[in-house]
PDB file of C-alpha atoms and ligand atoms in Angstrom:
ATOM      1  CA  UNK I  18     -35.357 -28.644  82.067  1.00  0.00           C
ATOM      2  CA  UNK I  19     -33.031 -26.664  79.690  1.00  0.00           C
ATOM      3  CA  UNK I  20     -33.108 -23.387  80.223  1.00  0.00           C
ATOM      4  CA  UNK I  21     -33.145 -21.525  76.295  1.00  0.00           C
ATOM      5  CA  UNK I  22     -31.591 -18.002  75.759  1.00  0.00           C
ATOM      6  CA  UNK I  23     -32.494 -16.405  72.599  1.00  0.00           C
ATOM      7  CA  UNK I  24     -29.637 -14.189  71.474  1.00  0.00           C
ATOM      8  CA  UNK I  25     -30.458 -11.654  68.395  1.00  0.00           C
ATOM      9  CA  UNK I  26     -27.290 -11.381  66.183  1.00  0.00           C
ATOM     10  CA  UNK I  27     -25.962  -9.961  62.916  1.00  0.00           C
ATOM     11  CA  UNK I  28     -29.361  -7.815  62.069  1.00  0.00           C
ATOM     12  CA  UNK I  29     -31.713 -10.974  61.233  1.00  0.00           C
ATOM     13  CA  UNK I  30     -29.962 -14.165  63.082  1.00  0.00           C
ATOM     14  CA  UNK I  31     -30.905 -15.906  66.183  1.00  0.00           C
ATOM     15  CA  UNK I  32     -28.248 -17.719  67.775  1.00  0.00           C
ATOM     16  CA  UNK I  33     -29.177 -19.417  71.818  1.00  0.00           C
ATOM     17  CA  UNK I  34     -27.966 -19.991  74.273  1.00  0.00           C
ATOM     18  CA  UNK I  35     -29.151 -23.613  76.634  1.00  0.00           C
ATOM     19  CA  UNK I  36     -28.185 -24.149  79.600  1.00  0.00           C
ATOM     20  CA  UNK I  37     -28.879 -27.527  81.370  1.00  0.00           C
ATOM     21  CA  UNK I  38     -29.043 -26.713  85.581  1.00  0.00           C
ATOM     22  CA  UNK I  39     -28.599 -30.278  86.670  1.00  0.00           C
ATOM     23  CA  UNK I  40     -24.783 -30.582  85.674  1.00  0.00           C
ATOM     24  CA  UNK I  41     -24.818 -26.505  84.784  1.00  0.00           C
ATOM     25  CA  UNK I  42     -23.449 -27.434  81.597  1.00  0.00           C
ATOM     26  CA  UNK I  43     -24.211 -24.261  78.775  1.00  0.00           C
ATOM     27  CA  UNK I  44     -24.237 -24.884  75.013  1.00  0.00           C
ATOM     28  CA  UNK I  45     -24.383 -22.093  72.580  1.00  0.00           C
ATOM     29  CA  UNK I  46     -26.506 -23.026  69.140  1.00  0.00           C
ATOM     30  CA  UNK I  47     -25.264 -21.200  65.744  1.00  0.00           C
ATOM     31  CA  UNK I  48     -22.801 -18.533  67.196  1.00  0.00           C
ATOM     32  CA  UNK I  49     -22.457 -16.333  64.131  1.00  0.00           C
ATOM     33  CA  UNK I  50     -20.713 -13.751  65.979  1.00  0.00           C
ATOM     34  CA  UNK I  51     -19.039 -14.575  69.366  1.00  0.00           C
ATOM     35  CA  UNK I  52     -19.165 -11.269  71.408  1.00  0.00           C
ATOM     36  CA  UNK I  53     -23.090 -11.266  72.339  1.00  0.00           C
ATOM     37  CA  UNK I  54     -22.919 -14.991  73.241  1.00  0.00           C
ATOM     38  CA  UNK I  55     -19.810 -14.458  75.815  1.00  0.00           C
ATOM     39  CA  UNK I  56     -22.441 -11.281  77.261  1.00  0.00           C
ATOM     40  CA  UNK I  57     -25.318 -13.191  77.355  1.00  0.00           C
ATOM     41  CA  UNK I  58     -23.537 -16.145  79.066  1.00  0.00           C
ATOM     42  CA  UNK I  59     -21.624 -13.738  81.810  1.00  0.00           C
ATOM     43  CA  UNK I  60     -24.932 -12.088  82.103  1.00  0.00           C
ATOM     44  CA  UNK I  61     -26.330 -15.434  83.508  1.00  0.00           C
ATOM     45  CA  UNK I  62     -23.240 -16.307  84.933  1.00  0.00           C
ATOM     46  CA  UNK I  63     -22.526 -19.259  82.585  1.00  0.00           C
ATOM     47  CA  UNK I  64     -20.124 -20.638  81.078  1.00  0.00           C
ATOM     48  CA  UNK I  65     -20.375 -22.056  77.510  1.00  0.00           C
ATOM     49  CA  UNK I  66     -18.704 -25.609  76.749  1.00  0.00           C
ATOM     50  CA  UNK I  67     -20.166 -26.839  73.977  1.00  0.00           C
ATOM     51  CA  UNK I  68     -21.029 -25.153  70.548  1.00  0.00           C
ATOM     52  CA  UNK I  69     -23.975 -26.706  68.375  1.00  0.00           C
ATOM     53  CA  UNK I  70     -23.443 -25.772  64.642  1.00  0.00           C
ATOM     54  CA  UNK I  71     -26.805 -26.654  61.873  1.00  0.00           C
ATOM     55  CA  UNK I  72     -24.614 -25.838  59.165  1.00  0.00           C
ATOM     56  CA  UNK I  73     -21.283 -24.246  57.848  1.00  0.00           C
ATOM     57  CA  UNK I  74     -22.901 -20.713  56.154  1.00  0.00           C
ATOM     58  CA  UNK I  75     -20.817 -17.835  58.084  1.00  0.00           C
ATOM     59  CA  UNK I  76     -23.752 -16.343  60.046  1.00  0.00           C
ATOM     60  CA  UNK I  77     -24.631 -19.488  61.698  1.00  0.00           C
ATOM     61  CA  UNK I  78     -20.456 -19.851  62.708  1.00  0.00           C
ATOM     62  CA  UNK I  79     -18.317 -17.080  62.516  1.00  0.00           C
ATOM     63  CA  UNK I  80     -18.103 -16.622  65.795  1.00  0.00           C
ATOM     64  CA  UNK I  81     -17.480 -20.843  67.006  1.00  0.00           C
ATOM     65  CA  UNK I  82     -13.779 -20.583  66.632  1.00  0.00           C
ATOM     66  CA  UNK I  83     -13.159 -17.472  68.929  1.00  0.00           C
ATOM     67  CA  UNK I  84     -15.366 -19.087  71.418  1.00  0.00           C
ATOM     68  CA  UNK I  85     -13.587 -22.552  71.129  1.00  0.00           C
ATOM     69  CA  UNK I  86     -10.023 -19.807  71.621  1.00  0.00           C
ATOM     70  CA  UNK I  87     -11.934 -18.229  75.094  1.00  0.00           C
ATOM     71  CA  UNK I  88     -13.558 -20.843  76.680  1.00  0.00           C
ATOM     72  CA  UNK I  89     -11.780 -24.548  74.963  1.00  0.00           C
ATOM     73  CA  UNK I  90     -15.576 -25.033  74.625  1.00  0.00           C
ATOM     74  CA  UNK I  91     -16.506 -28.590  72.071  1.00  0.00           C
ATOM     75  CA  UNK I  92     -17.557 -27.936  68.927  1.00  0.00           C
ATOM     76  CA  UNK I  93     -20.085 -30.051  67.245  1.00  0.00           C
ATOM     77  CA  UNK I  94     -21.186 -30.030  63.653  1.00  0.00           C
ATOM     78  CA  UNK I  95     -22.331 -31.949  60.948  1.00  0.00           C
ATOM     79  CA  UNK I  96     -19.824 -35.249  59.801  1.00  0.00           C
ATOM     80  CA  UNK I  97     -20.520 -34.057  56.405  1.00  0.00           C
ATOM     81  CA  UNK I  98     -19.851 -30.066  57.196  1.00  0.00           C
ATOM     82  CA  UNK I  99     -16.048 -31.375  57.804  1.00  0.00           C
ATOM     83  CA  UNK I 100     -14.322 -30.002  54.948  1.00  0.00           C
ATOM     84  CA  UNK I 101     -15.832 -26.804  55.517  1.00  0.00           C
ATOM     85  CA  UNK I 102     -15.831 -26.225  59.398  1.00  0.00           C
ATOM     86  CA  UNK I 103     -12.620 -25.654  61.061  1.00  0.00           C
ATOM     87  CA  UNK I 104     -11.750 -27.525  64.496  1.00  0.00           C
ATOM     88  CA  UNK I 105     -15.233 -30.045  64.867  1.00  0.00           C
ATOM     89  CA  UNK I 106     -14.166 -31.953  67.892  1.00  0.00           C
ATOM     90  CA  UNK I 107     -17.607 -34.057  67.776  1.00  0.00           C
ATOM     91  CA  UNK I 108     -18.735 -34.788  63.973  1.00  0.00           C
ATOM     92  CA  UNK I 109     -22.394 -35.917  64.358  1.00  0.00           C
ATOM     93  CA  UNK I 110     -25.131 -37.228  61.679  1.00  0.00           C
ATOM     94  CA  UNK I 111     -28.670 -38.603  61.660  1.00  0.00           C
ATOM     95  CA  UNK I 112     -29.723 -40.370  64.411  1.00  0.00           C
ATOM     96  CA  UNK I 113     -26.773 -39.592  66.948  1.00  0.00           C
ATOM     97  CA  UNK I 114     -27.921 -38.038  70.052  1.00  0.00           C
ATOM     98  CA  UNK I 115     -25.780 -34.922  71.823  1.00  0.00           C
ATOM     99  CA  UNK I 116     -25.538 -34.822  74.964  1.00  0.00           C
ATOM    100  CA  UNK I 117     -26.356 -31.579  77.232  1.00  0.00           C
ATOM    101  CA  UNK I 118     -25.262 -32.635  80.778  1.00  0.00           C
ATOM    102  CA  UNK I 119     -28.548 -34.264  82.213  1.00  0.00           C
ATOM    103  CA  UNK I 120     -30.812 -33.743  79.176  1.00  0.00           C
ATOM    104  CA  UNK I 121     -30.344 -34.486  75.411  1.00  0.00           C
ATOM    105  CA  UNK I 122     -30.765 -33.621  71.391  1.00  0.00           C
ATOM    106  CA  UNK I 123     -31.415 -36.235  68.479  1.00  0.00           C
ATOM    107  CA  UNK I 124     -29.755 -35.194  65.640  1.00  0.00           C
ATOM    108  CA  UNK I 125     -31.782 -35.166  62.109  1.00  0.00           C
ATOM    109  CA  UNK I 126     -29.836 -34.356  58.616  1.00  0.00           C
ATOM    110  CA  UNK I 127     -31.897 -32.546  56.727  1.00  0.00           C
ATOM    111  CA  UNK I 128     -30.419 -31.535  53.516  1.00  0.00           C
ATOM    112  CA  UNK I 129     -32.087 -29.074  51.036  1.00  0.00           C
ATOM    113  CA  UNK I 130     -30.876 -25.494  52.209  1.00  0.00           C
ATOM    114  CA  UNK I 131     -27.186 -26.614  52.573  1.00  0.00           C
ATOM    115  CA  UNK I 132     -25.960 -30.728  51.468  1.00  0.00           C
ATOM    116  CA  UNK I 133     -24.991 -30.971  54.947  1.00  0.00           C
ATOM    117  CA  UNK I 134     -27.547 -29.303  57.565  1.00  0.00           C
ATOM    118  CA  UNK I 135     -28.621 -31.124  60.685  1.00  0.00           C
ATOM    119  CA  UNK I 136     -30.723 -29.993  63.219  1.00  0.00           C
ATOM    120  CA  UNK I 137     -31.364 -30.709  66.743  1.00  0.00           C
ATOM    121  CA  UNK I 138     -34.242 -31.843  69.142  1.00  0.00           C
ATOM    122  CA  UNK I 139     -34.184 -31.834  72.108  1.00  0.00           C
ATOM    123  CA  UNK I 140     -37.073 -34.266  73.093  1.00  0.00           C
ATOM    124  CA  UNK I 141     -37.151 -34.035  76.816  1.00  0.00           C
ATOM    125  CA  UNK I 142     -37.595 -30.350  76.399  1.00  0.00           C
ATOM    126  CA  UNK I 143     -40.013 -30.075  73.291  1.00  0.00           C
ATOM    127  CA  UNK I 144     -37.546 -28.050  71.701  1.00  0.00           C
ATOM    128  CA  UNK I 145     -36.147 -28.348  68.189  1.00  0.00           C
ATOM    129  CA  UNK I 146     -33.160 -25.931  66.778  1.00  0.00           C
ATOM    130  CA  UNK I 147     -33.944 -25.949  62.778  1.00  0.00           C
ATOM    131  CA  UNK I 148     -31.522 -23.735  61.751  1.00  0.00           C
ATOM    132  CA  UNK I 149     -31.928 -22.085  57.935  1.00  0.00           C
ATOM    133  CA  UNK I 150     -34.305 -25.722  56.919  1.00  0.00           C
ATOM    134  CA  UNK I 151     -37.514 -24.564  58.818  1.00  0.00           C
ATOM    135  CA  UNK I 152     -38.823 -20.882  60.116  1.00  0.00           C
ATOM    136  CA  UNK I 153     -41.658 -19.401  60.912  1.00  0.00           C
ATOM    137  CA  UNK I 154     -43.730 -19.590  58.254  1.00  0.00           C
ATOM    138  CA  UNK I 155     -41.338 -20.395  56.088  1.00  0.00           C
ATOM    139  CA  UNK I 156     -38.254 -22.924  55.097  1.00  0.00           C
ATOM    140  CA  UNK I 157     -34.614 -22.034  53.772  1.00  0.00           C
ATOM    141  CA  UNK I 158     -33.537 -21.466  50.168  1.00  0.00           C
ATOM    142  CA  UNK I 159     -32.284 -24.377  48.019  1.00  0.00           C
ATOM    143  CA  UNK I 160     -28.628 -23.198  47.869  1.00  0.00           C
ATOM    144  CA  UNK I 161     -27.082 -26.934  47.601  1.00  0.00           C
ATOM    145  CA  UNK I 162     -30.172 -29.258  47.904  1.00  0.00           C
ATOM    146  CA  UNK I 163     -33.091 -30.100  45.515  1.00  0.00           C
ATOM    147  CA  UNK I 164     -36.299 -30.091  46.479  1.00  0.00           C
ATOM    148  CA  UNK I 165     -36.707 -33.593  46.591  1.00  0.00           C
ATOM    149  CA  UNK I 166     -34.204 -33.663  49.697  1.00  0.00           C
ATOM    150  CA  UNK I 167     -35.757 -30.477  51.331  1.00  0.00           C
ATOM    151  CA  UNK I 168     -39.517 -31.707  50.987  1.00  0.00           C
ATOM    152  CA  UNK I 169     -38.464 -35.382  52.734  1.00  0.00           C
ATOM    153  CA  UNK I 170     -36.466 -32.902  55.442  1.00  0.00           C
ATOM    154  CA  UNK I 171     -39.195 -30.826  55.896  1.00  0.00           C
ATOM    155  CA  UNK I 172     -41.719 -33.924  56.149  1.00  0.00           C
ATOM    156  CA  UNK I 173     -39.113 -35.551  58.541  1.00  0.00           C
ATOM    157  CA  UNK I 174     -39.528 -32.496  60.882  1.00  0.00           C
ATOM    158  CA  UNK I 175     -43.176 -32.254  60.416  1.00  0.00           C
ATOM    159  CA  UNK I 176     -43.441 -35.805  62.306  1.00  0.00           C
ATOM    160  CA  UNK I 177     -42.640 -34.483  65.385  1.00  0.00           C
ATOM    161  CA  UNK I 178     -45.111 -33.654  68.279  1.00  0.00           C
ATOM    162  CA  UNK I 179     -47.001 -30.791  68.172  1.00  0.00           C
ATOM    163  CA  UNK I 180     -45.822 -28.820  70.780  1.00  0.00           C
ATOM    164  CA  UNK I 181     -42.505 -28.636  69.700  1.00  0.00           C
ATOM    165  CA  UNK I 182     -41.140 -25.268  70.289  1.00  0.00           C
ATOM    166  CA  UNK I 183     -38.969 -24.447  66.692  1.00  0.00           C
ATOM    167  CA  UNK I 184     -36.667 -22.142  67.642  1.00  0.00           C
ATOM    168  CA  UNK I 185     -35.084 -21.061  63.514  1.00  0.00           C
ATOM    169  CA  UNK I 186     -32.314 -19.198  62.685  1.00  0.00           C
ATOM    170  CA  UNK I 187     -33.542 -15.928  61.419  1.00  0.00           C
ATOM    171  CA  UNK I 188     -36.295 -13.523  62.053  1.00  0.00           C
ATOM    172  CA  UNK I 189     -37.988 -13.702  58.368  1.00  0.00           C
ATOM    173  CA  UNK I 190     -41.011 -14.078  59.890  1.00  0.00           C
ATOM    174  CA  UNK I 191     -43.171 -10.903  58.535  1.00  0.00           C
ATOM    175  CA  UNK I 192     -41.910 -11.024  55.149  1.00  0.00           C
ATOM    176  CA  UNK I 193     -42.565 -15.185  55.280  1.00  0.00           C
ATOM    177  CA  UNK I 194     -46.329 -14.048  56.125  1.00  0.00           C
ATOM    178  CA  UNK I 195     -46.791 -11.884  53.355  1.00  0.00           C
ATOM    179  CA  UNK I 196     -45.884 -14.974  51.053  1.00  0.00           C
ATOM    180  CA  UNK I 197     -48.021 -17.352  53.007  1.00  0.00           C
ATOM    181  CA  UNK I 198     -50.978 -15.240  52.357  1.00  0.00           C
ATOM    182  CA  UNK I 199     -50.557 -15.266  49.046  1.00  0.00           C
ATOM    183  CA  UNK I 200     -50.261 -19.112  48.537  1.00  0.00           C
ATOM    184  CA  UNK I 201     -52.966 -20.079  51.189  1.00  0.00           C
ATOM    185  CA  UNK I 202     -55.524 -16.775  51.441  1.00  0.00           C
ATOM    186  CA  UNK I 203     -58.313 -18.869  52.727  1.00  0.00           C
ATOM    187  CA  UNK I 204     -56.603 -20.314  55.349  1.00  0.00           C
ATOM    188  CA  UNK I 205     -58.298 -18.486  58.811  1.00  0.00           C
ATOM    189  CA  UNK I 206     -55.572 -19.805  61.010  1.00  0.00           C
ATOM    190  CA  UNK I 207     -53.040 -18.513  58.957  1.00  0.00           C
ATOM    191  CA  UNK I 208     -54.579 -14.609  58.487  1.00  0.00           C
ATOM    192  CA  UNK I 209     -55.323 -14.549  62.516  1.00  0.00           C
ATOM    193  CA  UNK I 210     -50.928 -15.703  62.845  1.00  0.00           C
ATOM    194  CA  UNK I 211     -50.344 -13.198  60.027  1.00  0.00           C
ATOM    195  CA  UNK I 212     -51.933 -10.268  62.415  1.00  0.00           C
ATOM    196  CA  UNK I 213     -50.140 -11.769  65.831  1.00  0.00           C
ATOM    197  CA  UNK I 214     -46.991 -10.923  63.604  1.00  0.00           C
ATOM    198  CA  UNK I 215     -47.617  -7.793  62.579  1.00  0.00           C
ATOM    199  CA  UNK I 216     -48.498  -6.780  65.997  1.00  0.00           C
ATOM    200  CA  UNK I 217     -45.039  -8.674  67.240  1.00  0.00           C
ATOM    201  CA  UNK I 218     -43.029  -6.745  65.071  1.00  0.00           C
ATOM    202  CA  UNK I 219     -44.428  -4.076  65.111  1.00  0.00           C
ATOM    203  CA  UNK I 220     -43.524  -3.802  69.112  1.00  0.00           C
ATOM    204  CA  UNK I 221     -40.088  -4.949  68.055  1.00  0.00           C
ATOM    205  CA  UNK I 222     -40.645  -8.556  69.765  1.00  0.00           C
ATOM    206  CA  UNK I 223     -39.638 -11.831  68.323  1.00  0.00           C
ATOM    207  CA  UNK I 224     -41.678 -13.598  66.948  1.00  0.00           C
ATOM    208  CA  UNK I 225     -39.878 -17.152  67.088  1.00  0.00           C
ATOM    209  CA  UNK I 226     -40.006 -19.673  69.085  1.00  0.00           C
ATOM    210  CA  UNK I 227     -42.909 -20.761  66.767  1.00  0.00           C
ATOM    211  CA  UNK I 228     -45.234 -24.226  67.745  1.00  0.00           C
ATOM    212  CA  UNK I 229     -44.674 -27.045  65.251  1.00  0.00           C
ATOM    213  CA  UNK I 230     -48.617 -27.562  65.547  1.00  0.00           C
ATOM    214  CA  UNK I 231     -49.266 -24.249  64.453  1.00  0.00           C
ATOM    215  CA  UNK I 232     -46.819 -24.262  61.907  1.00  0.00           C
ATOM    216  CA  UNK I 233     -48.487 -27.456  60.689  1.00  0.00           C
ATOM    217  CA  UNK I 234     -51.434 -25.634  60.275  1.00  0.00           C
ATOM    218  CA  UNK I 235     -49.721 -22.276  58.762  1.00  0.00           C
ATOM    219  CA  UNK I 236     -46.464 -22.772  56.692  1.00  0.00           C
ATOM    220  CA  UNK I 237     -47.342 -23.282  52.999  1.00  0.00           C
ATOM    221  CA  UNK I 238     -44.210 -25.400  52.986  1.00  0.00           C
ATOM    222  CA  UNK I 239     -45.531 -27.875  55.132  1.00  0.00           C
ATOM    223  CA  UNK I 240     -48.973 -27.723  53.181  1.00  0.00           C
ATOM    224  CA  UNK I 241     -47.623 -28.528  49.907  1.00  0.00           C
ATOM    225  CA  UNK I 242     -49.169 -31.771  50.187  1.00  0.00           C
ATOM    226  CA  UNK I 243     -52.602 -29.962  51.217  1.00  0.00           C
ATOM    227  CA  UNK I 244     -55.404 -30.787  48.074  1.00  0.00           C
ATOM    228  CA  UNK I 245     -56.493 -26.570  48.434  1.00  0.00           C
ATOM    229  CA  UNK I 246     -53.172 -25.898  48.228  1.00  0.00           C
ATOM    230  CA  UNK I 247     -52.048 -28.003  45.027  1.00  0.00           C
ATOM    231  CA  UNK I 248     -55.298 -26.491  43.459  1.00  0.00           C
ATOM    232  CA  UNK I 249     -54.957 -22.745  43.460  1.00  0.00           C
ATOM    233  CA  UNK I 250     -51.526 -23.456  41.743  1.00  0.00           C
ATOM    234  CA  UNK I 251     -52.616 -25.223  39.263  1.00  0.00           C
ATOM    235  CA  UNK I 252     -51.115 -28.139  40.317  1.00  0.00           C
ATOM    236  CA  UNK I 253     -54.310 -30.581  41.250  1.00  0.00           C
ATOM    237  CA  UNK I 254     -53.017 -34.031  40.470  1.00  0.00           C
ATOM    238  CA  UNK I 255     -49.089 -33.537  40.695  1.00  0.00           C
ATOM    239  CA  UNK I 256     -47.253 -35.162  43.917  1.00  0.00           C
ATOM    240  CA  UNK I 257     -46.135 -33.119  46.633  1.00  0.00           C
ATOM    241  CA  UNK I 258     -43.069 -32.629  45.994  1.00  0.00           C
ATOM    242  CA  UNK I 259     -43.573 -30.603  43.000  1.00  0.00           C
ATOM    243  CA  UNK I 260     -46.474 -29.008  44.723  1.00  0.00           C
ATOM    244  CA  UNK I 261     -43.404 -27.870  47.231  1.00  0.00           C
ATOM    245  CA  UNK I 262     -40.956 -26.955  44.272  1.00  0.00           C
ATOM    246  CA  UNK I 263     -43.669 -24.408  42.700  1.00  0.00           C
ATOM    247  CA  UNK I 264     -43.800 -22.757  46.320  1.00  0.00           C
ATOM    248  CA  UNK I 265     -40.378 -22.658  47.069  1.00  0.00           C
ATOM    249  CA  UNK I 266     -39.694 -21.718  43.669  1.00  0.00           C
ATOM    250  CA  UNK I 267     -42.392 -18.737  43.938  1.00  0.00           C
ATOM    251  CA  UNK I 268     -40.968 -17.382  47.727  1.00  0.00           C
ATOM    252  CA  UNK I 269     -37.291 -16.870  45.207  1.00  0.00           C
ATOM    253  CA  UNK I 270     -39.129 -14.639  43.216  1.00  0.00           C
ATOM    254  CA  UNK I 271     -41.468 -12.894  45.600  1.00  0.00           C
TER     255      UNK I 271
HETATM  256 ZN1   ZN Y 316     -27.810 -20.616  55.912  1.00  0.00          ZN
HETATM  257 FE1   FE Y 317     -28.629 -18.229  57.822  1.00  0.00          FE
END
């Protein structure tokens, strides 16, 4: 069973570390800076040889080469991040697996926030790393993808089981709520989440991992396909997709 370090970086990131007892083999997941990775890691007495990348933005891998310098750890990235990540030793797109000494990740593109984003599941573990394409309550901007691609990502995602932990790149969560409640205000399970994350932040805790299941049931960017949902925008008989473009295109402006 992987053992999952969350690491708080650079104000609003998450970076993690996992390390895999079996073959004690320690991966660290979107290392925008290096220096709280290395503590984290000596704090558990690990050593990190492998660095996951989702995608090539600067907080997600600023710090990947200086770790790659310390510890001639393997990076792994996206095949189509290539151009834009310096020193990939492992290039991986959809469908390859990575593996983590005993246990394992399935890799997914999922293009919308970036051309080139992938995330990582680790099935054995329920645990999915979604980088900037799905957060609490909320899903990444379009900076290079139409909504097209980031509605079939997010759908792609939204297959998975349940209780899939979703461990997301940034802590947006609070702000993500307030925007939720606007889209979906007669949705009970999401005002009863909305007050756990007040009350989380409010004691300075995180408030991701998140549970797919919940976020299911809670992120209007999963819902866009929800009848209600399509209604109070004025949207009753358009597809989904477009459903999903008027929310994503409200969150810009809210
Ligand atoms: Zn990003
Ligand atoms: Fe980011």
């Amino acid at each position: 069973m992987l053992d999952i370090v969350q690491v708080p970086i650079l104000g609003d990131n998450y970076a993690y570390l996992l390390h895999e007892p079996d073959e004690g083999v320690t991966a660290a997941v979107d290392p925008g800076e290096a220096g709280p990775l290395l503590a984290a890691a000596d704090a558990h007495g690990w050593t990190i040889s492998y660095v996951l990348l989702t995608h090539h933005h600067a907080d997600h891998i600023a710090g990947a080469q200086a770790l790659r310098d310390l510890t001639g750890c393997t990076i792994v990235a996206p095949l189509a991040d290539l151009g834009r990540i310096e020193n990939v030793d492992v290039a991986v797109s959809d469908g390859e697996t990575v593996s983590l000494g005993a246990t394992h990740a399935v890799v997914f593109e999922t293009p919308g926030h970036t051309s080139g984003h992938v995330v990582y599941w680790f099935v054995a573990d329920d645990a999915l790393f979604s980088g900037d394409t799905l957060f609490a309550l909320g899903c990444g901007r379009l900076f290079e993808g139409t909504a097209e691609q980031m509605w079939e990502s997010l759908s792609r995602l939204r297959a998975l089981p349940d209780e899939t932990r979703v461990y997301c790149g940034h802590e947006y969560t609070a702000a993500n709520a307030r925007f939720a409640r606007s889209i979906d205000p007669d949705n009970a399970a999401l005002a009863e989440r909305a007050e756990e994350i007040a009350k989380l932040r409010e004691a300075k805790q995180p408030t991701v991992p998140s549970i797919l299941g919940v976020e299911k049931a809670t992120n209007p960017f999963l819902r866009a396909d929800e009848p209600e949902i399509a209604k109070r925008l004025g949207l009753d008989d358009a597809p989904p997709v477009a459903v999903f473009a008027e929310i994503r295109k409200r969150k810009d402006a809210f």
